[in-house]
């Protein structure tokens, strides 16, 4: 779930706690609202700059292991404590602080278990701040030695989808009685996409009739629905004209960046390591070569990087190469949506040939390409797309609102040249007789006599809903007026004895839905990161929950190392064990020895403490399991204090 809907579901008490955080409070005073603040990269940068290293290190560990997938507290603790740098107390306090800051959100399952998650749209932001790859492009002299991997040209995903959605607009996409895409239609749609199912396997797509339909068709439908280009109908998937117009107004490069973000948030988010690798790759500059291993340095496996780069290559977004024995890659388009300061329209013209073929160079925009999909037959999709004007395509275009003058005007405007004479002659010949005859759907209203028919015409409301009189006793009624006419006839006592059948065509499930919310509506593919059906957690973590009995413990136990009686020392150590926190042994030093106690073993005349030494930052990565459990005798605790993690009680107005 993204940040904005997560904030919308927050209980008021939790929102008040988050609003008191310095990086949030200053923005609230400027007039920003909480949902916008917690979606803001600028707020995230401020938080990262102001937070202490321990908290950021804990969060980075969670991000690498869980990404934006929900996790239980205990599972998170296992991951966070692996490196030996943290104690259980630091973990619990850190979790509460991250939630209080608005970085982490909490929900509850139906049976009460608490889950935590990072909003999906913020995961990439946090990766750049806390797990930066800092990848450097190859120098020019090195780039000259790169051997690109031979591969055929592949249009970018924005262009593939445009062709697929236009295909749906021309042919329709019927659904079966069970709500799945019909198999023949799915296979035809996949052939337009030109992406093999095995290439999409890393996304792990789950959708209706998964075993019987190509993944490419499901991807096209899902992205069409969430971008608003497609809509669900009764028994079909269809093009939404307004949604298509809005989408094709985007520059191609911007559309590709939007699609990349959708793919990152909807599909990659279910695999945390791949999600982080994908986010790090997107931060690379296009048209520059990078070493694959530089991405893996954030903490993911090289295979996660390779698999994602393969997918980007299938989408026309990346190319592979080698330098020596090392794998390198480069992006062919910018994938970071934040680099687009303002949308700029492509202006390159297409070229209309006298034989009716139209050559479309790379710089032609989406809107012009969409119109060509409506006007002509697609011939080939390469760096230069080719379309052909045909009689059948012209007739289809006419039925969709393209009369001769509109076709001519578009071709001249898009090419910057007059329409070639042979093309205009052909268009005129194909379209000259269209529109002179048309078929319309209507309902026949039949009366028993001319007298009854005349009486109907005396009622002004009924007469206004009758389209045309046929003979003495019959009328044509348009379908738009049918419902109102039936109601009026029933009021006058002339309820029709046999109501007309409902239209066969599918009708839009909701024509009035807010198009701006299209991206939040369910798509076609099951998105494993949907958490909206869980209830938000309403509890605010308190001191007593983090450190039970804290108010009963002498402040001196935390202030500085002290020498205590054996009984007092044991009580102090048991407190530390219960809170799963560390003890400082000896005087205050620049880097004091910290010991994490697990248990006290008593003997007849002595006692000892079992536990492990707390790792320092320069020892990170060895793993907590490599820090052997040791036993320290009582005299090692001559000077001792409890070390509690940083924690300030939340203030709730």
XYZ file of C-alpha atoms in Angstrom, residues 72-652:
581
model
C 5.811 -9.640 11.957
C 7.847 -8.163 14.795
C 9.610 -11.404 15.675
C 10.612 -12.138 12.070
C 11.954 -8.629 11.796
C 13.942 -9.111 14.982
C 15.631 -12.228 13.616
C 16.874 -10.247 10.602
C 17.789 -7.106 12.515
C 19.864 -8.971 15.107
C 21.840 -11.113 12.651
C 24.772 -8.742 12.365
C 25.449 -8.678 16.108
C 25.331 -4.871 16.187
C 21.949 -4.536 17.857
C 20.161 -5.713 20.946
C 16.551 -6.783 21.239
C 15.824 -3.547 23.101
C 17.320 -1.471 20.285
C 15.161 -3.400 17.856
C 11.917 -2.834 19.789
C 12.628 0.830 20.419
C 13.764 1.341 16.831
C 10.580 -0.203 15.497
C 8.487 2.113 17.661
C 10.557 5.153 16.649
C 10.242 4.333 12.944
C 6.511 4.069 13.323
C 6.330 7.288 15.333
C 8.283 9.061 12.584
C 5.833 7.970 9.863
C 8.494 5.841 8.182
C 6.893 2.544 9.155
C 3.173 1.722 9.398
C 1.431 -0.905 11.517
C -1.708 -2.929 10.821
C -3.408 -5.822 12.547
C -4.603 -9.125 11.185
C -8.136 -10.262 11.910
C -6.856 -12.432 14.763
C -4.879 -9.563 16.288
C -1.262 -10.078 15.210
C 0.534 -6.829 14.403
C 2.269 -6.396 11.042
C 4.638 -3.622 9.975
C 5.347 -2.336 6.469
C 7.066 0.401 4.507
C 4.707 2.105 2.008
C 5.374 0.693 -1.444
C 5.963 4.013 -3.185
C 8.503 5.079 -0.540
C 10.651 1.925 -0.649
C 12.693 3.181 -3.612
C 13.151 6.567 -1.921
C 14.518 4.921 1.221
C 16.763 2.628 -0.826
C 18.480 5.618 -2.393
C 18.963 7.258 0.999
C 19.980 4.257 3.121
C 21.211 1.611 0.662
C 22.728 3.682 -2.143
C 24.650 1.792 -4.798
C 26.723 4.884 -5.626
C 27.441 3.191 -8.937
C 29.863 5.057 -11.173
C 29.550 4.824 -14.973
C 32.511 3.514 -16.927
C 34.899 6.158 -18.125
C 34.897 6.921 -21.836
C 38.109 4.979 -22.387
C 36.608 1.904 -20.678
C 33.276 2.232 -22.487
C 35.123 1.977 -25.780
C 36.156 -1.564 -24.794
C 32.616 -2.745 -24.012
C 31.326 -5.503 -26.287
C 27.516 -5.174 -26.515
C 25.587 -8.432 -26.411
C 23.990 -9.080 -29.826
C 20.221 -8.663 -29.562
C 17.394 -7.627 -31.882
C 15.838 -4.204 -31.452
C 12.941 -4.202 -28.995
C 10.482 -1.300 -28.742
C 10.040 0.098 -25.258
C 7.146 -1.126 -23.146
C 5.198 2.095 -23.697
C 5.133 1.380 -27.449
C 4.359 -2.323 -26.994
C 1.417 -1.479 -24.762
C 0.151 1.189 -27.135
C -0.073 -1.446 -29.877
C -1.721 -3.926 -27.505
C -4.305 -1.449 -26.242
C -5.064 -0.301 -29.785
C -5.574 -3.970 -30.723
C -8.156 -4.214 -27.922
C -9.806 -1.069 -29.257
C -10.075 -2.595 -32.743
C -10.909 -6.193 -31.921
C -12.326 -6.078 -28.397
C -11.307 -8.402 -25.578
C -14.171 -10.692 -24.537
C -14.294 -12.354 -21.133
C -15.559 -15.838 -20.371
C -18.472 -16.563 -18.052
C -15.899 -17.078 -15.271
C -14.415 -13.632 -15.851
C -11.194 -14.726 -17.581
C -9.929 -13.468 -20.932
C -11.005 -15.852 -23.673
C -8.049 -17.998 -24.684
C -7.980 -17.101 -28.424
C -8.173 -13.380 -27.618
C -5.435 -13.678 -24.984
C -3.099 -15.425 -27.414
C -3.680 -12.804 -30.122
C -3.049 -10.007 -27.638
C 0.184 -11.653 -26.471
C 1.380 -11.904 -30.068
C 1.046 -8.124 -30.355
C 3.097 -7.593 -27.178
C 5.991 -9.757 -28.465
C 7.185 -10.676 -24.957
C 7.592 -14.366 -24.130
C 5.997 -15.689 -20.945
C 9.356 -16.959 -19.700
C 10.748 -13.424 -19.938
C 8.044 -12.275 -17.523
C 8.574 -15.182 -15.118
C 10.655 -13.067 -12.665
C 7.563 -10.968 -11.956
C 5.663 -14.002 -10.642
C 2.378 -12.715 -12.069
C -0.809 -14.256 -10.660
C -4.021 -13.744 -12.630
C -7.225 -15.589 -13.695
C -6.621 -18.797 -15.705
C -2.888 -18.392 -15.140
C -2.016 -21.796 -16.605
C -3.970 -21.260 -19.814
C -3.143 -17.702 -20.835
C 0.105 -15.920 -21.771
C 1.575 -13.636 -19.145
C 2.032 -10.848 -21.709
C -1.727 -10.521 -22.253
C -2.349 -10.327 -18.495
C 0.352 -7.662 -18.182
C -1.190 -5.587 -20.978
C -4.648 -5.725 -19.405
C -3.421 -5.039 -15.875
C -1.353 -1.997 -16.825
C -4.162 -0.781 -19.065
C -6.621 -0.888 -16.170
C -4.367 0.793 -13.615
C -3.378 3.586 -16.019
C -7.023 4.159 -16.970
C -6.569 3.360 -20.676
C -8.761 0.258 -20.343
C -11.975 -0.335 -18.428
C -13.990 -3.354 -17.375
C -17.295 -3.921 -19.136
C -19.957 -6.564 -18.637
C -18.342 -9.461 -20.448
C -15.389 -7.595 -21.945
C -12.358 -5.359 -21.482
C -12.583 -2.203 -23.592
C -10.693 1.025 -24.264
C -11.702 4.030 -22.183
C -11.601 6.908 -24.675
C -10.952 9.619 -22.087
C -8.311 7.524 -20.333
C -6.559 6.773 -23.621
C -6.527 10.466 -24.539
C -4.979 11.372 -21.185
C -2.335 8.642 -21.432
C -1.290 9.398 -25.007
C -0.770 13.054 -24.109
C 2.403 11.937 -22.278
C 5.822 11.929 -23.966
C 7.011 8.376 -24.659
C 9.974 8.577 -22.271
C 7.757 9.824 -19.450
C 5.213 7.067 -20.134
C 7.985 4.471 -19.880
C 9.114 5.915 -16.536
C 5.532 5.786 -15.234
C 5.218 2.167 -16.354
C 8.504 1.324 -14.653
C 7.184 2.742 -11.389
C 3.959 0.733 -11.752
C 5.930 -2.452 -12.357
C 8.211 -1.729 -9.420
C 5.314 -1.124 -7.039
C 2.824 -3.714 -8.297
C 5.037 -6.694 -9.118
C 8.660 -6.283 -7.993
C 7.582 -5.297 -4.480
C 6.644 -8.900 -3.699
C 10.362 -9.860 -3.889
C 12.248 -7.482 -1.538
C 15.771 -8.171 -2.831
C 14.682 -7.760 -6.430
C 12.739 -4.637 -5.478
C 15.860 -3.046 -3.997
C 18.016 -4.133 -6.951
C 15.476 -2.714 -9.407
C 15.341 0.568 -7.527
C 19.139 0.872 -7.502
C 19.329 0.152 -11.242
C 16.727 2.834 -11.958
C 19.021 5.377 -10.322
C 21.629 4.862 -13.057
C 22.079 7.393 -15.822
C 20.782 6.269 -19.245
C 23.199 5.629 -22.124
C 26.150 5.026 -19.760
C 27.688 1.613 -19.054
C 27.763 0.292 -15.463
C 29.200 -2.831 -13.877
C 26.520 -5.226 -12.612
C 28.423 -5.942 -9.414
C 28.207 -2.288 -8.385
C 24.458 -2.740 -7.937
C 24.887 -5.935 -5.904
C 26.958 -3.968 -3.381
C 23.786 -2.693 -1.715
C 23.418 -6.182 -0.235
C 21.545 -8.191 -2.876
C 22.748 -11.249 -4.770
C 24.219 -10.764 -8.263
C 21.495 -13.076 -9.611
C 18.832 -10.592 -8.446
C 20.539 -7.905 -10.507
C 20.906 -10.156 -13.563
C 17.294 -11.316 -13.515
C 15.993 -7.769 -13.326
C 18.262 -6.568 -16.115
C 16.973 -9.400 -18.316
C 13.452 -8.127 -17.696
C 14.427 -4.538 -18.497
C 15.965 -5.757 -21.763
C 12.678 -7.482 -22.669
C 10.907 -4.153 -22.087
C 13.388 -2.323 -24.331
C 14.780 -0.404 -21.365
C 18.295 -1.870 -21.047
C 21.153 -3.460 -22.975
C 23.803 -5.958 -21.892
C 27.509 -6.011 -22.603
C 30.845 -7.281 -21.322
C 34.194 -5.719 -20.593
C 36.820 -8.365 -20.099
C 35.061 -11.027 -18.049
C 32.715 -8.611 -16.300
C 29.060 -8.067 -17.119
C 27.983 -4.492 -17.765
C 24.683 -2.845 -18.655
C 23.248 0.458 -19.737
C 19.744 1.876 -19.631
C 18.292 3.010 -22.940
C 15.701 5.307 -21.324
C 15.548 7.219 -18.016
C 13.614 5.109 -15.494
C 13.668 7.589 -12.617
C 10.429 9.529 -12.956
C 11.791 12.408 -10.872
C 14.139 13.495 -13.699
C 11.180 14.707 -15.762
C 10.810 18.316 -14.672
C 8.206 19.094 -17.331
C 6.603 17.111 -20.101
C 7.774 18.091 -23.570
C 5.883 16.966 -26.653
C 7.722 15.064 -29.359
C 7.626 16.959 -32.634
C 9.189 14.621 -35.188
C 6.872 14.156 -38.194
C 5.830 10.869 -39.753
C 6.017 10.294 -43.509
C 3.064 9.407 -45.753
C 4.122 7.590 -48.934
C 2.174 7.729 -52.234
C 1.445 3.986 -51.954
C -0.331 4.504 -48.605
C 2.466 3.346 -46.317
C 3.285 5.578 -43.342
C 6.770 5.579 -41.798
C 6.866 6.532 -38.119
C 10.332 7.539 -36.745
C 11.145 7.182 -33.013
C 10.329 10.813 -32.202
C 6.645 10.619 -33.159
C 4.499 10.972 -30.038
C 1.995 8.599 -28.468
C -1.052 10.623 -29.519
C -0.065 10.489 -33.200
C 0.737 6.787 -32.952
C -2.631 6.092 -31.308
C -4.414 7.899 -34.130
C -2.449 5.900 -36.718
C -3.499 2.693 -34.957
C -7.108 3.820 -35.491
C -6.616 4.902 -39.116
C -4.302 2.303 -40.614
C -3.121 -1.295 -40.413
C 0.122 -1.938 -38.490
C 2.752 -3.532 -40.739
C 5.969 -3.710 -38.686
C 7.350 -2.515 -35.349
C 11.038 -1.654 -35.441
C 12.972 1.532 -34.774
C 10.773 2.958 -37.525
C 7.173 1.726 -37.282
C 5.318 1.140 -40.537
C 1.551 1.453 -41.084
C -0.508 1.057 -44.255
C -3.712 2.834 -45.221
C -6.250 0.278 -46.483
C -9.912 0.273 -47.389
C -10.914 -1.866 -44.400
C -8.926 0.333 -42.014
C -10.445 3.495 -43.507
C -13.963 2.085 -43.145
C -13.274 1.093 -39.534
C -11.878 4.555 -38.826
C -14.968 6.192 -40.317
C -17.192 4.193 -37.974
C -15.066 5.486 -35.088
C -15.456 9.142 -35.975
C -12.846 9.704 -38.700
C -14.526 11.295 -41.746
C -12.422 12.222 -44.761
C -11.708 15.810 -43.708
C -10.510 14.755 -40.272
C -8.253 12.061 -41.761
C -6.751 14.486 -44.264
C -6.211 17.159 -41.595
C -4.467 14.708 -39.266
C -2.169 13.315 -41.967
C -1.145 16.796 -43.094
C -0.588 18.054 -39.557
C 1.362 14.973 -38.466
C 3.555 14.804 -41.566
C 3.925 18.524 -42.149
C 3.207 17.897 -45.838
C 0.156 17.772 -48.131
C -1.401 14.331 -48.464
C -0.019 12.647 -51.618
C -2.530 12.702 -54.492
C -2.868 8.890 -54.823
C -3.541 8.598 -51.079
C -6.217 11.294 -51.111
C -7.868 9.726 -54.156
C -7.925 6.331 -52.448
C -9.364 7.753 -49.234
C -12.046 9.633 -51.154
C -12.951 6.498 -53.086
C -13.129 4.348 -49.927
C -15.146 6.826 -47.884
C -17.437 8.494 -50.435
C -20.458 6.254 -49.874
C -20.047 5.815 -46.131
C -22.587 7.560 -43.932
C -25.325 7.700 -46.549
C -26.972 4.664 -45.018
C -26.772 3.667 -41.395
C -28.150 1.005 -39.108
C -29.547 2.028 -35.762
C -30.748 0.021 -32.807
C -34.242 0.835 -31.586
C -37.185 -0.809 -29.829
C -40.523 -1.251 -31.529
C -43.515 -0.058 -29.525
C -46.622 -1.708 -30.932
C -50.178 -0.704 -29.954
C -53.403 -2.603 -30.517
C -55.028 0.154 -32.568
C -54.603 3.555 -34.181
C -56.805 4.988 -31.423
C -54.374 3.870 -28.705
C -51.444 5.217 -30.716
C -53.132 8.612 -31.055
C -53.867 8.696 -27.318
C -50.162 8.152 -26.574
C -49.270 11.186 -28.678
C -51.645 13.337 -26.610
C -49.414 12.799 -23.545
C -46.561 15.293 -23.965
C -44.094 13.287 -21.865
C -44.769 10.069 -23.780
C -44.701 11.827 -27.152
C -41.286 13.298 -26.332
C -39.846 9.827 -25.887
C -41.164 8.366 -29.154
C -38.569 8.636 -31.918
C -40.667 7.973 -35.018
C -44.180 6.761 -35.917
C -44.510 3.739 -38.195
C -47.898 3.464 -39.824
C -51.050 3.974 -37.758
C -50.198 2.104 -34.572
C -46.444 1.539 -34.150
C -43.502 3.646 -32.987
C -39.706 3.408 -32.833
C -38.175 4.105 -29.419
C -34.468 4.767 -28.868
C -32.848 2.703 -26.132
C -31.815 5.841 -24.255
C -35.460 6.804 -23.763
C -36.708 3.307 -22.993
C -36.485 3.343 -19.205
C -38.282 6.670 -18.818
C -40.953 5.655 -21.309
C -41.688 2.427 -19.445
C -42.098 4.347 -16.182
C -44.471 6.895 -17.765
C -46.548 4.216 -19.482
C -46.919 2.360 -16.185
C -48.188 5.546 -14.499
C -50.845 6.052 -17.154
C -52.017 2.453 -16.871
C -50.490 1.285 -20.148
C -47.736 -0.901 -18.763
C -46.163 -2.826 -21.701
C -47.165 -6.470 -21.615
C -43.719 -7.682 -22.746
C -40.718 -5.503 -21.854
C -37.937 -5.350 -24.455
C -34.813 -7.395 -23.822
C -31.721 -5.751 -22.367
C -28.973 -4.749 -24.812
C -26.471 -7.432 -25.716
C -23.454 -5.165 -25.659
C -21.448 -4.745 -22.504
C -21.954 -1.574 -20.534
C -19.381 0.176 -18.505
C -19.248 -0.940 -14.899
C -18.900 2.663 -13.761
C -18.685 5.580 -16.189
C -18.724 8.085 -13.344
C -15.667 6.783 -11.498
C -13.069 9.447 -10.817
C -10.416 8.925 -13.490
C -7.781 10.395 -11.218
C -8.223 7.402 -8.927
C -7.841 4.847 -11.752
C -4.442 3.778 -10.488
C -5.891 2.783 -7.096
C -8.547 0.485 -8.569
C -7.829 -3.245 -8.730
C -6.147 -4.291 -11.946
C -6.114 -7.720 -13.548
C -3.096 -9.181 -11.781
C -3.191 -10.018 -8.098
C -0.929 -7.596 -6.266
C 0.570 -9.245 -3.209
C 1.330 -5.915 -1.509
C -2.343 -4.920 -1.118
C -2.846 -4.385 2.613
C -5.952 -2.201 2.533
C -8.201 -4.938 3.901
C -6.296 -4.976 7.223
C -7.258 -2.671 10.079
C -4.688 -0.047 11.133
C -3.085 -0.655 14.512
C -4.419 1.916 16.974
C -2.000 1.394 19.855
C 0.778 3.832 20.756
C 3.861 2.086 22.123
C 4.612 3.267 25.668
C 7.607 3.081 28.007
C 5.926 0.333 30.011
C 5.449 -1.788 26.879
C 9.061 -1.397 25.769
C 10.636 -1.636 29.220
C 8.227 -3.184 31.744
C 8.895 -1.953 35.283
C 11.097 0.940 34.137
C 9.633 3.324 36.701
C 10.719 0.992 39.525
C 14.392 0.930 38.512
C 16.838 3.408 40.134
C 18.039 6.063 37.693
C 21.614 5.418 38.795
C 21.533 2.057 37.031
C 21.439 3.905 33.689
C 23.452 7.035 34.475
C 26.989 5.704 34.908
C 28.755 2.442 35.773
C 28.596 1.715 39.483
C 29.833 -0.869 41.960
C 26.974 -2.718 43.595
C 26.408 -5.477 46.109
C 26.205 -8.937 44.510
C 22.431 -9.151 45.045
C 21.892 -5.723 43.475
C 24.165 -6.591 40.577
C 22.146 -9.739 39.890
C 18.893 -7.748 39.999
C 20.358 -5.179 37.581
C 21.501 -7.928 35.211
C 18.096 -9.640 35.334
C 16.485 -6.351 34.309
C 18.817 -6.150 31.322
C 17.982 -9.760 30.406
C 14.252 -9.070 30.613
C 14.590 -5.994 28.428
C 17.041 -7.761 26.076
C 19.434 -4.856 26.324
C 23.193 -4.485 26.856
C 25.355 -3.831 29.892
C 28.388 -1.574 29.941
C 31.264 -3.156 31.835
C 33.907 -0.874 33.325
C 34.383 2.877 33.265
C 33.039 5.170 30.562
C 35.404 5.056 27.619
C 35.359 6.149 23.991
C 34.398 2.610 23.017
C 33.309 0.778 26.166
C 32.814 -2.977 26.285
C 29.144 -3.855 25.887
C 27.844 -7.247 26.911
C 24.387 -8.658 26.106
C 23.361 -10.996 28.957
C 21.190 -14.041 28.292
C 21.030 -15.773 31.691
C 22.549 -15.975 35.171
C 23.943 -19.311 36.294
C 24.281 -19.682 40.062
C 26.542 -22.166 41.823
C 27.079 -23.082 45.447
C 29.463 -20.246 46.187
C 29.556 -18.212 42.950
C 27.600 -17.100 39.922
C 28.298 -16.225 36.316
C 26.489 -14.598 33.396
C 26.041 -16.197 30.004
C 25.685 -13.939 26.964
C 27.591 -12.419 24.048
C 29.711 -9.382 23.393
C 27.934 -6.671 21.417
C 29.666 -6.077 18.092
C 30.986 -2.688 17.108
C 30.263 -1.112 13.730
C 33.633 -2.145 12.301
C 32.712 -5.759 13.102
C 29.351 -5.687 11.308
C 28.576 -8.480 8.908
C 30.047 -11.363 10.877
C 26.554 -12.341 11.986
C 25.275 -12.741 15.530
C 25.582 -16.502 15.282
C 29.379 -16.137 14.933
C 29.582 -14.362 18.299
C 29.902 -17.357 20.547
C 28.041 -17.410 23.807
C 30.481 -16.838 26.630
C 30.253 -17.006 30.419
C 31.628 -14.143 32.504
C 32.344 -14.543 36.227
C 30.732 -12.233 38.740
C 33.893 -10.188 39.252
C 33.750 -9.005 35.603
C 30.703 -6.972 36.641
C 32.523 -4.838 39.197
C 31.464 -1.605 37.473
C 28.275 -1.970 35.466
C 25.322 -0.025 34.084
C 22.299 -0.793 31.912
C 22.496 0.650 28.395
C 19.052 1.556 27.068
C 18.505 2.494 23.420
C 17.548 6.018 22.466
C 13.879 6.515 23.151
C 11.718 9.523 23.939
C 8.190 8.927 25.125
C 5.691 10.021 22.465
C 3.607 13.050 23.344
C -0.032 12.715 22.408
